[in-house]
Coordinates of C-alpha atoms in Angstrom, one line a residue:
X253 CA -50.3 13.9 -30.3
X254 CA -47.7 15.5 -28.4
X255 CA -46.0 18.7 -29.4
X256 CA -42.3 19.3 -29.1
X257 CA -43.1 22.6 -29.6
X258 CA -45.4 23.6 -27.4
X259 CA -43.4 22.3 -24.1
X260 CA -42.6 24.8 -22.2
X261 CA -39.1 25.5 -21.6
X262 CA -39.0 25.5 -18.1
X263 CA -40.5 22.2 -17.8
X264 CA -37.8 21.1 -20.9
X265 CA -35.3 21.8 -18.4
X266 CA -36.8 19.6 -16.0
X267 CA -36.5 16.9 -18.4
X268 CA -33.0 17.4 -19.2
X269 CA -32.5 17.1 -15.3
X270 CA -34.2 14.1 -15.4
X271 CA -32.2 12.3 -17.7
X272 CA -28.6 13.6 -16.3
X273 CA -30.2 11.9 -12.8
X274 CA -31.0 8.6 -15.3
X275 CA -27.2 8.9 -16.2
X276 CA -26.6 9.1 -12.6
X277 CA -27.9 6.1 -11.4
X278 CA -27.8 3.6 -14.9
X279 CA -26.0 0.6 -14.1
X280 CA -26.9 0.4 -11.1
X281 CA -29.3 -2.4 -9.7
X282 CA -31.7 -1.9 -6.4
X283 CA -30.0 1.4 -6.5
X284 CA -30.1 3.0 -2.9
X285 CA -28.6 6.2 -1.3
X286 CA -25.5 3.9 0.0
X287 CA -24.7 3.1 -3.4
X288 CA -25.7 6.8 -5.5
X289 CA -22.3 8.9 -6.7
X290 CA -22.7 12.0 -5.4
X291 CA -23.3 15.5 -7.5
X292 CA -25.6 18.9 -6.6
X293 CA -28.5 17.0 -8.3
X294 CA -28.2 13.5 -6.3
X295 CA -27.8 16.1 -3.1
X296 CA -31.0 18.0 -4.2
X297 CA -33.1 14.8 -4.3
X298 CA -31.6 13.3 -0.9
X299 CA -32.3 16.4 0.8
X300 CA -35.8 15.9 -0.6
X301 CA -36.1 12.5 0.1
X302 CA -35.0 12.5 3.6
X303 CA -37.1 15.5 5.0
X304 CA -39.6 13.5 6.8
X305 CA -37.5 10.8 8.7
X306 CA -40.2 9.4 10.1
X307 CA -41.3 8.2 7.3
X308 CA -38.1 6.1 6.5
X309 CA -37.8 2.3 7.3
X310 CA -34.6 0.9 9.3
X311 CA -32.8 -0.3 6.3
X312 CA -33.6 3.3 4.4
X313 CA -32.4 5.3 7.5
X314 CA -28.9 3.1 7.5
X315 CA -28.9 3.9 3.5
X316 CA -29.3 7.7 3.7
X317 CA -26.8 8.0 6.7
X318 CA -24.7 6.2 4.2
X319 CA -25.7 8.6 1.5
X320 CA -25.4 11.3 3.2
X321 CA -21.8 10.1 4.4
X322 CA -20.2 10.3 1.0
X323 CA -21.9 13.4 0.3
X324 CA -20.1 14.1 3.1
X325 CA -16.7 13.1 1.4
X326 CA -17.4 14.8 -2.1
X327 CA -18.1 18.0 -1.2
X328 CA -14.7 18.1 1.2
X329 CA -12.7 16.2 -2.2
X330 CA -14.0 19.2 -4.2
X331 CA -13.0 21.8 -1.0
X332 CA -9.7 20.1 -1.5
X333 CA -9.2 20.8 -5.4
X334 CA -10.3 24.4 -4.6
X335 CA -7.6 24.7 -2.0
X336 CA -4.6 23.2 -3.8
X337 CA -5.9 25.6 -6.9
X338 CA -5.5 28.2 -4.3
X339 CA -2.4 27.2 -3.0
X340 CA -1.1 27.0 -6.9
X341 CA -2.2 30.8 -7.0
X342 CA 0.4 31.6 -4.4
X343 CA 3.8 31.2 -5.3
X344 CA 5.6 33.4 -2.8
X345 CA 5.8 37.1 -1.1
X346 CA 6.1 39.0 -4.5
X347 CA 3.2 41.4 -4.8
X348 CA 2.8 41.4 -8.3
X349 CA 2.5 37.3 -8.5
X350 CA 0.2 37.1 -5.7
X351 CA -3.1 36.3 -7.9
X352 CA -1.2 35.0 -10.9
X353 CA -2.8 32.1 -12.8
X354 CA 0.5 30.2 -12.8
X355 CA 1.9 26.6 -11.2
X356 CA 3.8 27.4 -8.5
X357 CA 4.4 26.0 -4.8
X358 CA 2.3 27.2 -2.2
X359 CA 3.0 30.8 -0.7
X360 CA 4.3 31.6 2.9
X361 CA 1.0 33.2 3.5
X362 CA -1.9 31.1 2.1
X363 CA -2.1 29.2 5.1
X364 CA -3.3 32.7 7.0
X365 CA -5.9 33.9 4.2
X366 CA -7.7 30.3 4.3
X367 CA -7.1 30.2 8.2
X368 CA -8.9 33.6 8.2
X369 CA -11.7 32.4 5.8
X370 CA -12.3 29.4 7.7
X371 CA -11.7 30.4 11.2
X372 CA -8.7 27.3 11.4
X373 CA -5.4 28.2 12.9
X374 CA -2.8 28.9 10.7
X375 CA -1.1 25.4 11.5
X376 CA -4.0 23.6 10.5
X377 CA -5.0 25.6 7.6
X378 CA -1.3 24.8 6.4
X379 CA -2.1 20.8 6.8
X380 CA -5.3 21.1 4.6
X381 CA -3.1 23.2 2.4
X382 CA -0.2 20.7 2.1
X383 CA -2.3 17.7 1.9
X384 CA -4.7 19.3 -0.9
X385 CA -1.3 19.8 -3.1
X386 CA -0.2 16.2 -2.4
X387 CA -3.2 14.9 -3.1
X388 CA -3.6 16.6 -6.9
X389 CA -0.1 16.4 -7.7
X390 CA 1.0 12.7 -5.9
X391 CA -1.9 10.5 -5.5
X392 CA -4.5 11.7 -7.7
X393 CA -6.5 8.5 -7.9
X394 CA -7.4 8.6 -3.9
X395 CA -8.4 12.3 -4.7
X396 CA -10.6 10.9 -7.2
X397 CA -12.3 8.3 -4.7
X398 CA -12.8 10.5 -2.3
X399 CA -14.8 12.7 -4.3
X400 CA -16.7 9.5 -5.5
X401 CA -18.0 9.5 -1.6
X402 CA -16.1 6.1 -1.7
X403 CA -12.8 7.0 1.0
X404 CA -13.5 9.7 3.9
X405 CA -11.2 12.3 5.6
X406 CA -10.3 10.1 8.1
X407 CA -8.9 7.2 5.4
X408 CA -7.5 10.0 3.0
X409 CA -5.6 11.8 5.7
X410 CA -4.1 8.3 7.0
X411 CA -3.0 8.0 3.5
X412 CA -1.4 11.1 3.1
X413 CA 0.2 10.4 6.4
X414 CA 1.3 7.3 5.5
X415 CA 3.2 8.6 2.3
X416 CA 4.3 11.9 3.6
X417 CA 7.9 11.0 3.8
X418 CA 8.2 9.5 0.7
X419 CA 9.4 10.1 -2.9
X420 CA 6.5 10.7 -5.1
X421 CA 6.9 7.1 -7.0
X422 CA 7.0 5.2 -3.7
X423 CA 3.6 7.2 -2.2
X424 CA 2.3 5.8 -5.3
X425 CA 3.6 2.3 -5.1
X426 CA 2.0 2.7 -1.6
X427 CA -0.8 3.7 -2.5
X428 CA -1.5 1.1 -5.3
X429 CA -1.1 -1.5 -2.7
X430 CA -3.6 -0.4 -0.6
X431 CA -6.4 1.8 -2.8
X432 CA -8.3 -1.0 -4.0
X433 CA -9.2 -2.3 -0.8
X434 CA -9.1 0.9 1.3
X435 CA -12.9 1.8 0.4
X436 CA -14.2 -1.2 2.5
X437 CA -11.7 -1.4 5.4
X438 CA -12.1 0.8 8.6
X439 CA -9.3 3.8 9.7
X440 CA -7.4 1.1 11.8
X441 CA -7.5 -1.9 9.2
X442 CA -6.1 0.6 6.7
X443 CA -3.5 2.0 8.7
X444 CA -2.5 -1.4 9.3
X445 CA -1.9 -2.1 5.3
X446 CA 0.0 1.2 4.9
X447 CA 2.4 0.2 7.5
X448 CA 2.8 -2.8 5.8
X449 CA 3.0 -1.2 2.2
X450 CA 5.7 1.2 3.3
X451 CA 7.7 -1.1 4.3
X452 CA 7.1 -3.4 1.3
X453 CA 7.8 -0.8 -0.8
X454 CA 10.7 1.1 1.4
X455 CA 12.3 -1.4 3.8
X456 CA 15.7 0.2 4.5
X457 CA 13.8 3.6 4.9
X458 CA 11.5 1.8 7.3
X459 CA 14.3 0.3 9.3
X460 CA 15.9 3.7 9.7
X461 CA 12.6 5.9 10.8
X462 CA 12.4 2.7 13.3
X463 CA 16.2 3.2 14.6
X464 CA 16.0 7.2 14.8
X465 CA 11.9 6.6 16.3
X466 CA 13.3 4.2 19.1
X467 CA 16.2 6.4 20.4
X468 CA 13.5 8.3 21.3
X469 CA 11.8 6.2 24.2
X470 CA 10.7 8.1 26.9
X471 CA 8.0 8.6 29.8
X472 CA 5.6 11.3 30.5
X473 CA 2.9 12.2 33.3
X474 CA 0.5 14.6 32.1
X475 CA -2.3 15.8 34.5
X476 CA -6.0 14.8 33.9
X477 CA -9.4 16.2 35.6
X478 CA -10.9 15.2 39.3
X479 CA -7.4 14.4 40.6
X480 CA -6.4 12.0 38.5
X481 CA -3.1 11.6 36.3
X482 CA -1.7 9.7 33.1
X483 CA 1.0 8.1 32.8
X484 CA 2.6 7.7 29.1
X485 CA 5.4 5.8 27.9
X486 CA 6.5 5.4 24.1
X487 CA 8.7 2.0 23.6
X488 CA 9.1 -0.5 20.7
X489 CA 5.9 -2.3 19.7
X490 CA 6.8 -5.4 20.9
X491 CA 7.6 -4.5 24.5
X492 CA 4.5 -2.3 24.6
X493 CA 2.3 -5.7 23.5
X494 CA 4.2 -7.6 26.0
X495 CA 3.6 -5.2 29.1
X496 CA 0.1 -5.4 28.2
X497 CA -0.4 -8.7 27.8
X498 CA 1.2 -9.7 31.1
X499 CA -0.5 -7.0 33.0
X500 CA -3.6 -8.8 31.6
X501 CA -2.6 -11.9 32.9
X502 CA -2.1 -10.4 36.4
X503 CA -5.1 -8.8 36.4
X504 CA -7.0 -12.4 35.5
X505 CA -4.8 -13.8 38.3
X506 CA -6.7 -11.7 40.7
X507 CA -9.6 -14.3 40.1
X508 CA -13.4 -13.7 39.3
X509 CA -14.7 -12.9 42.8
X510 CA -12.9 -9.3 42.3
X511 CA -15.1 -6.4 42.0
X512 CA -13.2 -4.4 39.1
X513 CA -12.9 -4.5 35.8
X514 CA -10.2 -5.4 33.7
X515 CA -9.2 -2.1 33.3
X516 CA -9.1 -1.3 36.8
X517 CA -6.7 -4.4 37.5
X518 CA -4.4 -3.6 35.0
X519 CA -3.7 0.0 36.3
X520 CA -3.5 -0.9 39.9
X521 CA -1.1 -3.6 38.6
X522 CA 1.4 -1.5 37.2
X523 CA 0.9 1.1 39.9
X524 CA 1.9 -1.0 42.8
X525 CA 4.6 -2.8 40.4
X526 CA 6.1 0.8 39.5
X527 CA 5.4 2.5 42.9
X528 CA 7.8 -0.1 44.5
X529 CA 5.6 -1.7 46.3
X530 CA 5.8 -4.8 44.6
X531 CA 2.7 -6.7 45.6
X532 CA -0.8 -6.4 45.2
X533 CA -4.2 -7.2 46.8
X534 CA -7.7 -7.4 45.6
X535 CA -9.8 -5.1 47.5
X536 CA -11.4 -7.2 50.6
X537 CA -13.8 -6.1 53.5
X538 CA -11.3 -4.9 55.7
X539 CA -10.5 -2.1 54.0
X540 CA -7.1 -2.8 52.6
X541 CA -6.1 -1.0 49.6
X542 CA -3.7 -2.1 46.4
X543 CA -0.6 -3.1 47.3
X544 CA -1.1 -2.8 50.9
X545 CA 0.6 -6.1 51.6
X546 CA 0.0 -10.0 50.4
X547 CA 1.3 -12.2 47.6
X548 CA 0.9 -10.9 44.0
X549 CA -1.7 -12.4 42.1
X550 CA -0.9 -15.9 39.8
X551 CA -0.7 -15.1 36.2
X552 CA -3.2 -16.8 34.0
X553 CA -1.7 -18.8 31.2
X554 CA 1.7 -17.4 32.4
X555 CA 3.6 -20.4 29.5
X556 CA 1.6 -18.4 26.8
X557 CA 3.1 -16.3 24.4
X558 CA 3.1 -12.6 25.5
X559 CA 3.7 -11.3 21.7
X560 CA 2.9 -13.1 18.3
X561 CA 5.1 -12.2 14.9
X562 CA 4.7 -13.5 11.6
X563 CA 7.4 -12.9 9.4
X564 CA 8.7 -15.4 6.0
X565 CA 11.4 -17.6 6.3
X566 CA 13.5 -15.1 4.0
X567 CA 13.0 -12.2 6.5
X568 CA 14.0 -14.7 9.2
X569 CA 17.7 -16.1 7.6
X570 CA 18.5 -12.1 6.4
X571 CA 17.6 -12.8 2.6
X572 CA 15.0 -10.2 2.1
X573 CA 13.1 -7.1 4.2
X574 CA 9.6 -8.2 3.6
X575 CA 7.2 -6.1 6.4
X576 CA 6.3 -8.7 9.3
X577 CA 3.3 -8.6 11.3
X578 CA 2.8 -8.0 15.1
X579 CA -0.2 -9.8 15.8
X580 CA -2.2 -7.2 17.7
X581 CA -0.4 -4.1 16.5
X582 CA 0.3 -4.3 12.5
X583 CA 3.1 -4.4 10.1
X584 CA 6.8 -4.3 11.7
X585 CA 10.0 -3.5 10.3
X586 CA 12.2 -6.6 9.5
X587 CA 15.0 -5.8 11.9
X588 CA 12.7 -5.5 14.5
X589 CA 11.4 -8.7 14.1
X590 CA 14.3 -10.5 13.6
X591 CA 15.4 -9.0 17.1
X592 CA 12.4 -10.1 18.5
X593 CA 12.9 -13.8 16.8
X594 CA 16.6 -13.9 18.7
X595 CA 15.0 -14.6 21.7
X596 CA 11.5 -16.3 20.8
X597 CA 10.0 -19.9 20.2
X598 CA 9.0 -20.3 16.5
X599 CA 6.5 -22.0 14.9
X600 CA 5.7 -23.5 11.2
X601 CA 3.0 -21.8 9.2
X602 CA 1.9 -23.3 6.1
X603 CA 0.0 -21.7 3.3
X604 CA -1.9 -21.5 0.1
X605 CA 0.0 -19.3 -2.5
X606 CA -2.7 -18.5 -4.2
X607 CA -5.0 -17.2 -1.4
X608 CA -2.6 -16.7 1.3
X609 CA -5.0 -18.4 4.0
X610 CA -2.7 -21.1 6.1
X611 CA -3.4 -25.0 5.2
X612 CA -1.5 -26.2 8.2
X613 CA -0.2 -25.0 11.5
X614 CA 2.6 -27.3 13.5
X615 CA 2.3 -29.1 16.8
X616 CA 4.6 -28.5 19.6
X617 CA 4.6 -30.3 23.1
X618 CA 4.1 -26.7 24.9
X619 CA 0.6 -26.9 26.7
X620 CA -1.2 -26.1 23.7
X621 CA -4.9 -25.9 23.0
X622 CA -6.0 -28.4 20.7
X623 CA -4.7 -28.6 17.4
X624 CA -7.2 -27.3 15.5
X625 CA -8.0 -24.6 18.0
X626 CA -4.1 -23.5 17.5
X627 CA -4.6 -24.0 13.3
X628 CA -8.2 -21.7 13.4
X629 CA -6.6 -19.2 15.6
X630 CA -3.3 -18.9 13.3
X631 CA -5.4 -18.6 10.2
X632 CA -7.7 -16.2 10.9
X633 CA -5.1 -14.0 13.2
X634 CA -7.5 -11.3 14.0
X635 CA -11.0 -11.4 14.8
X636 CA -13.2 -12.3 11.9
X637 CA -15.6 -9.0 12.8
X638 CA -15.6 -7.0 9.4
X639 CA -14.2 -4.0 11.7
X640 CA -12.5 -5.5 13.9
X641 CA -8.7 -5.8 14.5
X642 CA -8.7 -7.5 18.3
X643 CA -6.2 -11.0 18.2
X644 CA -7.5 -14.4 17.1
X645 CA -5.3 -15.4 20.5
X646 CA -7.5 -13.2 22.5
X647 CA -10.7 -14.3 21.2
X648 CA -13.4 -17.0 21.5
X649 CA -13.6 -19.9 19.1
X650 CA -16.9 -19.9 17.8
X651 CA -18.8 -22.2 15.7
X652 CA -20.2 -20.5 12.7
X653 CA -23.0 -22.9 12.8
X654 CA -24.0 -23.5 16.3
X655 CA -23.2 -27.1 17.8
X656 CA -24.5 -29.3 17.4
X657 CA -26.2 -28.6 13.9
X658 CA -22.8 -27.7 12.8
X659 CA -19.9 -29.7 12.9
X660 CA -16.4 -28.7 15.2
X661 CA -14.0 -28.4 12.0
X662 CA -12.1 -25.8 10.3
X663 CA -14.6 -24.3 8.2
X664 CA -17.6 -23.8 11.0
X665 CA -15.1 -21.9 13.9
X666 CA -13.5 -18.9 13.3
X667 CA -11.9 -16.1 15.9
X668 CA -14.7 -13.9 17.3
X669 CA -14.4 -11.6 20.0
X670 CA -16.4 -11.8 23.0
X671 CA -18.3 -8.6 21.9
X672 CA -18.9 -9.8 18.7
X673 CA -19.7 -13.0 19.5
X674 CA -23.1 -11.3 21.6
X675 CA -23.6 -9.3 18.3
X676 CA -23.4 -13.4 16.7
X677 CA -26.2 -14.5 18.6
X678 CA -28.5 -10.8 19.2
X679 CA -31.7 -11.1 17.3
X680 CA -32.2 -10.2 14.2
X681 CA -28.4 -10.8 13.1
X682 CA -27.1 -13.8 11.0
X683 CA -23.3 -14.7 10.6
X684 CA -22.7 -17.3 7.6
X685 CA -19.4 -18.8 6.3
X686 CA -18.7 -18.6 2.5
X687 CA -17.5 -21.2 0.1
X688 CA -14.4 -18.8 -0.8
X689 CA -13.1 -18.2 3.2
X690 CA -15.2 -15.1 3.7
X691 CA -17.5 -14.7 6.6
X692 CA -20.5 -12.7 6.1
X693 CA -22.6 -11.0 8.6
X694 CA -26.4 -9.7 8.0
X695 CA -27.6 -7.3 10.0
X696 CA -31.3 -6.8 11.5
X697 CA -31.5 -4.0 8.5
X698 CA -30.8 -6.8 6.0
X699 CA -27.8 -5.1 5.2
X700 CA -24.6 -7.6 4.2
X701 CA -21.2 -7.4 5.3
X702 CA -17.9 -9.3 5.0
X703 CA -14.6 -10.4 6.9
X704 CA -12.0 -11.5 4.1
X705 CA -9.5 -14.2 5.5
X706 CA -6.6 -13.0 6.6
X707 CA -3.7 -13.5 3.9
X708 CA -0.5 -14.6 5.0
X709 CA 1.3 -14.5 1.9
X710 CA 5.0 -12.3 1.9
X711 CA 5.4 -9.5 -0.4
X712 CA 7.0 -11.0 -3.6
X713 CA 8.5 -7.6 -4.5
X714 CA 7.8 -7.3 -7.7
X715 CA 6.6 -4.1 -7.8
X716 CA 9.2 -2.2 -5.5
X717 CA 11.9 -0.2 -7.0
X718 CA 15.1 -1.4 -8.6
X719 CA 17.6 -0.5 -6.1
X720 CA 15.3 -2.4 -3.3
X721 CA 15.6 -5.7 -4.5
X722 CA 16.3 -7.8 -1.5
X723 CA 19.6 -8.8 -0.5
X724 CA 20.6 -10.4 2.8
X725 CA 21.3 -8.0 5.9
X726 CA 23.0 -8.7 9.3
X727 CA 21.6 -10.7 11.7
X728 CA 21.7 -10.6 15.3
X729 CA 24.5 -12.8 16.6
X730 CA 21.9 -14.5 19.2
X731 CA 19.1 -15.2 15.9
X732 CA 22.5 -16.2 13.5
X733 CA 23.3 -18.8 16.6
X734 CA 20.1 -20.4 16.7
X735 CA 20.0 -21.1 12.5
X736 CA 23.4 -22.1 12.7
X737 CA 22.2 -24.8 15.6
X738 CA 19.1 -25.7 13.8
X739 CA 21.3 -26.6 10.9
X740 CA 24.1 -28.4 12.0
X741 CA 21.2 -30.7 14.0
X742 CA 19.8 -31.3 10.7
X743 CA 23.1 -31.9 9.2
X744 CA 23.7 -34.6 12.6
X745 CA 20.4 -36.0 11.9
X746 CA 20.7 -36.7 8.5
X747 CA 24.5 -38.8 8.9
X748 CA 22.8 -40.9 11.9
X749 CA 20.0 -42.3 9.4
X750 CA 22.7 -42.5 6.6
X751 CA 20.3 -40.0 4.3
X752 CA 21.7 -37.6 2.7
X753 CA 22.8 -34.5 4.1
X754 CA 20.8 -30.8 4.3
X755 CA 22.5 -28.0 2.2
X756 CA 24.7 -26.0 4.4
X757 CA 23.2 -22.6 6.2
X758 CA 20.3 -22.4 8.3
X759 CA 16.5 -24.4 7.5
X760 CA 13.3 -23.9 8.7
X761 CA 12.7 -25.5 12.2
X762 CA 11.5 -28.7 12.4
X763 CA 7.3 -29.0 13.7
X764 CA 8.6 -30.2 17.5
X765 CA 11.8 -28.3 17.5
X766 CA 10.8 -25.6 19.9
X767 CA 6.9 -24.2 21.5
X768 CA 4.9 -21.7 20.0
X769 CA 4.3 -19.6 18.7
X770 CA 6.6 -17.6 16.2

């Protein structure tokens, strides 16, 4: 029988560690490094586990990277407690105070001491300083995820970015919007829903920072290697989406027997168009340079919407602020898009309210694709890649399914870039649709992954703070025109058929009222 006693007490504390790594991982089913919370102990046994990576299978290799990612992320949350402890210990220049155990703000020379210990400059050892406070004191629950291994750096700091400027019960409103989800979105698709939350939560605050951030428009050169140069211009979102796109237009106008990329085209574009010379040429066997004479080139789709903006109805007619959405770019302020929506066509979306995914898209007479081409690309808005944020409009249809074992309806196409559309059909990967809207892909590794549908539904407010509650703003006089038009047609409309008449003040447009989209 075996003795209690007689164990010896070294290997008794192996058994102890044994069962604090079986508290680790209980609960947990086909338990892998990708899915371990990280401690010493878990590091201890990775480190072990991965010494001969040889050894390791495809799908093991993509588990430890994993692993060893969110290791990664808690030993930097811990750093991060350390340092706002630190900066706690600092309250100012008074000698006697200087290691005092007492809460205080952080000292005028911390920054130096952990910029000396770290070998950071001062500025930057201030940032890790300053963030590390605002973390433990203002949004203590993405602290805590981070040192789960579950958010990195990168997400952390663009949520302490995002909430820098606000009141400590806003940053948190923020960041309740956005935590849940943030663990399973990329840098850029969670940037994108702090823009959004910020404005949800502060919309006068985020029309201001948008007037005082516009009057600051400017252009810059700045030199770069082997003779070539940059040129930089900061302008509102829209107009920056809107250059873009029609320099993309120009450069497909140059038509497929030109040599140069996409990239290329644009840039000698906007050269020639900003130089002064005014035209452009593909290059041709004569020798003849960009914008060396000859017609410029036709754009492609030139009808086609250069920008696309979602906003509510509300946002539209001034009775609320709720963020709106620059297809392409993210959330926009509602004054900007109600400036935007002065001088636009506008188009119907209609939703579900419970999943926000659209259940029908209007018809216009404005050269548009087919109807359910227009209704797949309006649901989906973006690219259905898990991690990537390129515009339905841009992108291939693709059938989920390929054709002709899968029928052309709504629920076998979705958006797909052209780069992930290859990924689609490379071997060894598998994209399927979902009952519940989700598309998921499977990589060669057997590893799963999913794009959620893109929700369309407003902000209902409820959460934001008492003196936000929406109330209706000025409009611009061109927008207030066009609602005041809409409506009296409606009201004109109504009298000729002898039905009754529409409330007065502006409606929604009518399906074949004006092109789209809007």
């Amino acid at each position: 029988m075996f003795d209690a006693a007689s164990v010896d007490p070294e290997l008794e504390d192996a058994f102890d560690w044994m069962a604090i790594e079986r508290d680790l991982r209980q609960d947990i089913e086909d338990r892998t490094w990708a899915n371990t919370r990280p401690s010493g102990l878990a590091a201890l046994e990775i480190d072990t586990d991965t010494e001969h990576e040889a050894g390791l299978s495809d799908a093991q290799l993509i588990d430890a990277i994993v692993g060893f990612e969110r290791f990664a992320a808690w030993a930097e949350a811990r750093q991060a407690r350390l340092l706002a402890e630190f900066a706690r210990r600092r309250p100012g220049d008074d000698p006697c105070l200087v290691a005092a155990d007492t809460s205080c703000t952080m000292g005028g020379f911390a920054p130096d001491e952990v910029g000396l210990a770290l070998k950071l400059a001062r500025l930057t050892a201030k940032g890790r300083l300053g963030r590390s406070v605002q973390l433990e004191q203002v949004l203590p629950e993405t602290l805590q995820l981070w040192e789960e291994g579950r958010l990195d750096e990168r997400r952390v700091t663009a949520i302490c970015e995002a909430t820098l400027h606000l009141p400590a019960d806003k940053a948190r409103a923020v960041q309740l919007r956005v935590l849940d989800r943030a663990p399973d979105q990329t840098v850029g698709q969670l940037k994108a829903a702090l823009r959004r939350a910020v404005i949800a939560i502060d919309p006068e605050g985020a029309a201001e920072r948008h007037k005082v951030a516009r009057r600051g428009r400017r252009v810059a050169v700045s030199e770069e290697q082997d003779g070539m140069a940059s040129l930089w211009m900061l302008m509102t979102a829209s107009d920056a989406q809107a250059g873009y796109q029609w320099l993309t237009r120009l450069a497909l106008g140059c038509g497929k027997d030109d040599p140069r990329g996409m990239d290329a085209r644009r840039a000698d574009i906007a050269a020639a168009l900003l130089s002064g010379r005014l035209t452009f040429t593909a290059p041709t066997d004569s020798g003849a340079e960009p914008g060396e004479g000859g017609s410029a080139p036709r754009p492609v789709n030139p009808g086609k919407p250069l920008v696309q903006v979602q906003m509510p109805f509300s946002t539209l007619i001034g009775a609320d602020d709720q963020p709106c959405e620059l297809v392409g770019h993210g959330s926009i302020p509602a004054d900007l898009a109600r400036e935007i929506a002065a001088d636009a066509v506008w188009k119907r979306l209609i939703y579900d309210p419970l999943s926000g995914t659209v259940l029908d898209y209007g018809r216009t007479t404005y050269r548009p694709p087919a109807g359910l081409a227009d209704h797949v690309r309006a649901r989906d808005g973006y690219c259905r890649g898990p991690i990537c944020r390129r515009r339905a409009l841009d992108s291939h249809l693709d059938h989920v399914t390929p054709y002709p074992e899968g029928p052309t309806n709504e629920q076998n196409l979705h958006a797909c870039c052209g780069h992930d559309h290859r990924v689609k059909h490379a071997p060894g990967w598998e994209v399927r649709a979902l009952p519940d809207g989700r598309i998921q892909w499977i990589t060669p590794t057997g590893h799963r992954y999913h794009s959620e549908p893109h929700d369309h539904r407003p902000d209902e407010g409820d959460d934001l703070p008492p003196d936000k509650a929406p109330r209706r703003r000025g409009l611009p006089k061109d927008l207030l025109a066009r609602l005041e038009r809409i409506a009296r047609d409606r009201r004109s409309a109504a009298r000729w058929n002898d039905g009754p008449e529409p409330p007065d003040g502006p409606a929604p447009p009518a399906d074949d009222e004006e092109p789209p989209p809007f």
